[in-house]
Amino acid sequence: MKTNVNLKPYNSFGFDAVAKHFAEINEIQELESLIRSDVFKHEKYLILSGGNNVLFRDDFFDGVVVYINSKGIEILHEDGNEVVVRAQAGEDWPDFVRFCVGKGWHGVENLAHIPGKVGAAPVQNIGAYGMELKDNFLRCEAMDLTTGETKVFTKKECRFGYRESVFKNELKGQYIITSVDFLLKKDAPLNLEYGNIKSYLEQNGIERPSLQQLHDAICAIRDAKLPDVKQIGSAGSFFKNPVIERALFEALQKDSPTMPHYDEPNGKVKVPAGWLIEHSGPSTLRLASGTAGSGTAGATSWKGWRNEHVGVYEKQALVLVHYGGGTGQDIVELAHRIQDSVEEKFGIRISPEVNFV
Ligand code: EPU
């Protein structure tokens, strides 16, 4: 275990935050001994996977940061069209997807290029381009942080929802996911329905894409819309897309007929937070407060808004970015202003999908 470790390389926003203790786990046995150690019993702790979905509000974490870096991918079972694959929690998610696609296994291809590690993927049930992790998830193993015992969680026990699972809610902070099993198919129809996948393929002259071509197309679509975290700090989508009552949606649609929307099974309507943010701005706020925006303080849209250190990505308003030299507090303030202005304009309070530490 190390002390006073700067977490800048371990959070995709790239904020400076120092951890009092830092334990890197390469083998699951190391985790067991850590859990039984005195330091772990007496200090607060934070489980860090890829650090792609966390926001450090303060510059010091007064406890133990546990960084999961265990590697390994193995086939547990292969039968006809099915293959069960186990990936250790510390495997890089995009590498794992690339590996599966390379083998010709279907089931995670639309989740290509999502930064992060395998162990974090079930926690927020990552999703993109019409696919969610839960769709081909079989089970995961997780270690109980009080006893050091391993428990298997079935899909049902994980209680997956839109960017939700039991690990983010009822069992928050109680388990560390150590490995995840996926049930993949050697042959399956490709899901090309979402957004601009089809138009992208058409533009590139691809009529009947292979699994690999779909994977590559999704990587290219994401690259065009989302910042590269190696260059600009961000945590991907900062907010969740809100699900609202149909009556509210119909009322809003009168003033905003172009508002995109997706019907939910329960009769409610999901509205893209990115659109709501783009269609509100600092000028929407009755009382301008907080982060001063140089030059763009009175802007009518948040999209592309920035001050010296932080801003709203110019190609995707759902993504808050850190240009360097800022702090987690700058993002917190900006997020609050965005929430307030969206609420003032549309009567919807959007909530973050990023975990605040
Ligand atoms: N939109 C705007 N302005 C914007 C951004 C989006 O008007 O600045 C509109 C788009 O035109 C489109 C709609 O909002 O009509 C939806 O946009 P998009 O397809 O880009 O998806 P999203 O809802 O903004 C979600 C996920 C992403 C995922 C994409 C693609 C959430 C919170 N985000 O974004 O996930 O990659 O769909 O499937 O559900 C992440 O979680 O970090 C993430 C990037």
Coordinates of N, CA and C and ligand atoms in Angstrom, one line a residue, residues 52-53 110 114-115 124 126-131 162-163 194-196 221-222 225-226 235-241 258-262 270-279 303 312-319 353, ligand 1:
N52 N -13.5 6.5 -14.7 CA -14.2 7.2 -15.8 C -15.5 7.8 -15.5
N53 N -16.0 7.5 -14.3 CA -17.3 8.0 -13.9 C -17.3 8.6 -12.5
N110 N -21.9 -3.2 -29.6 CA -22.4 -1.9 -29.6 C -21.9 -1.1 -28.4
I114 N -16.3 2.3 -25.0 CA -16.7 3.0 -23.8 C -15.6 2.9 -22.8
P115 N -15.0 4.1 -22.4 CA -13.8 4.0 -21.6 C -14.2 3.4 -20.2
Q124 N -23.0 0.5 -13.2 CA -24.0 1.5 -13.8 C -24.6 0.9 -15.1
I126 N -23.6 -0.1 -18.1 CA -23.3 0.8 -19.2 C -24.1 0.5 -20.4
G127 N -24.4 1.5 -21.2 CA -25.3 1.4 -22.4 C -24.9 2.3 -23.5
A128 N -25.1 1.9 -24.7 CA -24.9 2.8 -25.9 C -25.4 2.1 -27.1
Y129 N -25.9 2.9 -28.0 CA -26.3 2.4 -29.4 C -27.3 1.2 -29.3
G130 N -28.3 1.3 -28.4 CA -29.3 0.3 -28.4 C -29.0 -0.9 -27.7
M131 N -27.9 -0.9 -26.9 CA -27.5 -2.1 -26.2 C -27.1 -1.7 -24.7
Y162 N -31.8 1.5 -16.0 CA -31.1 2.4 -16.9 C -30.0 3.1 -16.0
R163 N -28.8 2.8 -16.3 CA -27.6 3.3 -15.6 C -27.7 3.0 -14.1
Y194 N -30.0 1.9 -33.8 CA -29.9 3.2 -33.0 C -29.3 4.3 -33.8
G195 N -29.9 5.5 -33.6 CA -29.3 6.7 -34.1 C -28.7 6.7 -35.5
N196 N -27.5 7.1 -35.6 CA -26.9 7.2 -36.9 C -26.0 6.1 -37.4
I221 N -18.1 6.7 -34.7 CA -19.2 7.6 -34.3 C -19.0 8.2 -33.0
R222 N -18.5 7.4 -32.0 CA -18.2 7.9 -30.7 C -17.1 8.9 -30.8
K225 N -18.1 12.3 -31.7 CA -19.0 13.1 -30.8 C -18.5 13.3 -29.4
L226 N -17.6 12.4 -28.9 CA -17.2 12.5 -27.5 C -15.7 12.8 -27.4
A235 N -16.1 12.8 -18.1 CA -16.6 11.5 -17.6 C -17.7 11.0 -18.5
G236 N -17.6 11.2 -19.8 CA -18.7 10.8 -20.7 C -19.9 11.6 -20.4
S237 N -21.1 10.9 -20.5 CA -22.3 11.6 -20.2 C -22.3 12.0 -18.7
F238 N -22.5 13.3 -18.4 CA -22.5 13.7 -17.0 C -23.9 13.5 -16.4
F239 N -24.9 13.6 -17.2 CA -26.3 13.5 -16.6 C -27.0 12.3 -17.3
K240 N -28.0 11.8 -16.6 CA -28.9 10.7 -17.2 C -30.0 11.4 -18.0
N241 N -30.5 10.7 -18.9 CA -31.6 11.2 -19.7 C -32.9 11.0 -18.8
T258 N -39.7 20.1 -31.6 CA -38.6 19.3 -32.2 C -37.9 18.5 -31.1
M259 N -38.4 18.6 -29.9 CA -37.8 17.8 -28.8 C -37.8 16.3 -29.0
P260 N -36.6 15.7 -29.1 CA -36.5 14.3 -29.4 C -37.1 13.5 -28.2
H261 N -37.6 12.4 -28.4 CA -38.2 11.6 -27.2 C -38.3 10.1 -27.6
Y262 N -38.3 9.3 -26.5 CA -38.4 7.9 -26.7 C -39.4 7.4 -25.7
K270 N -38.9 9.2 -22.3 CA -37.5 9.6 -22.0 C -37.1 10.7 -22.9
V271 N -36.5 11.8 -22.4 CA -36.1 12.9 -23.2 C -34.5 13.0 -23.1
P272 N -33.8 13.3 -24.2 CA -32.4 13.4 -24.1 C -31.9 14.7 -23.3
A273 N -31.2 14.4 -22.2 CA -30.7 15.6 -21.4 C -29.8 16.5 -22.3
G274 N -29.1 15.9 -23.2 CA -28.2 16.7 -24.1 C -29.0 17.8 -24.9
W275 N -30.2 17.4 -25.3 CA -31.1 18.4 -26.0 C -31.6 19.4 -25.1
L276 N -32.0 19.0 -23.9 CA -32.5 20.0 -22.9 C -31.4 21.0 -22.5
I277 N -30.1 20.5 -22.4 CA -29.0 21.4 -22.0 C -28.7 22.3 -23.2
E278 N -28.7 21.7 -24.4 CA -28.4 22.6 -25.6 C -29.5 23.7 -25.7
H279 N -30.7 23.4 -25.3 CA -31.8 24.4 -25.4 C -32.0 25.2 -24.2
K303 N -24.3 24.6 -24.8 CA -23.4 23.8 -25.7 C -22.2 24.6 -26.1
V312 N -18.9 22.9 -21.3 CA -19.8 21.9 -21.9 C -19.3 21.6 -23.3
Y313 N -19.1 20.3 -23.6 CA -18.4 19.9 -24.8 C -19.2 20.5 -26.0
E314 N -18.5 21.0 -27.0 CA -19.2 21.7 -28.1 C -19.9 20.7 -29.0
K315 N -19.6 19.4 -29.0 CA -20.2 18.5 -29.9 C -21.3 17.6 -29.2
Q316 N -21.4 17.7 -27.9 CA -22.3 16.9 -27.2 C -22.6 17.5 -25.8
A317 N -23.7 18.1 -25.7 CA -24.0 19.0 -24.5 C -24.1 18.2 -23.2
L318 N -24.2 16.8 -23.3 CA -24.4 16.0 -22.1 C -23.0 15.8 -21.4
V319 N -22.0 16.2 -22.1 CA -20.6 15.9 -21.6 C -20.0 17.2 -21.0
E353 N -25.2 11.2 -13.7 CA -25.0 9.7 -13.7 C -23.6 9.5 -13.2
Ligands
EPU1 N1 -28.9 15.9 -28.6 C1 -28.9 17.3 -28.8 N2 -27.8 18.0 -28.4 C2 -26.8 17.5 -27.8 C3 -26.7 16.1 -27.6 C4 -27.8 15.3 -28.0 O1 -29.9 17.8 -29.3 O2 -25.8 18.3 -27.5 C5 -29.9 15.1 -29.1 C6 -29.5 14.3 -30.3 O3 -29.7 15.0 -31.4 C7 -30.4 13.1 -30.2 C8 -30.6 12.9 -28.8 O4 -30.3 14.1 -28.1 O5 -31.6 13.3 -30.8 C9 -29.8 11.7 -28.2 O6 -28.4 12.0 -28.4 P1 -27.3 10.8 -28.5 O7 -27.8 9.8 -29.5 O8 -26.0 11.4 -28.7 O9 -27.4 10.1 -27.1 P2 -27.5 10.6 -25.7 O10 -28.8 10.4 -25.1 O11 -27.0 12.0 -25.6 C10 -26.8 8.3 -24.7 C11 -25.9 7.8 -23.6 C12 -24.4 7.7 -24.1 C13 -24.3 6.8 -25.3 C14 -25.3 7.4 -26.4 C15 -25.3 6.5 -27.6 C16 -26.9 8.4 -21.5 C17 -26.8 9.3 -20.3 N3 -26.0 8.6 -22.4 O12 -26.4 9.7 -24.9 O13 -23.6 7.2 -23.0 O14 -23.0 6.7 -25.8 O15 -26.6 7.5 -25.8 O16 -26.0 5.4 -27.4 O17 -27.8 7.6 -21.6 C18 -22.2 7.6 -21.2 O18 -23.0 7.1 -20.5 O19 -21.1 8.1 -20.7 C19 -22.5 7.8 -22.6 C20 -21.6 8.5 -23.4

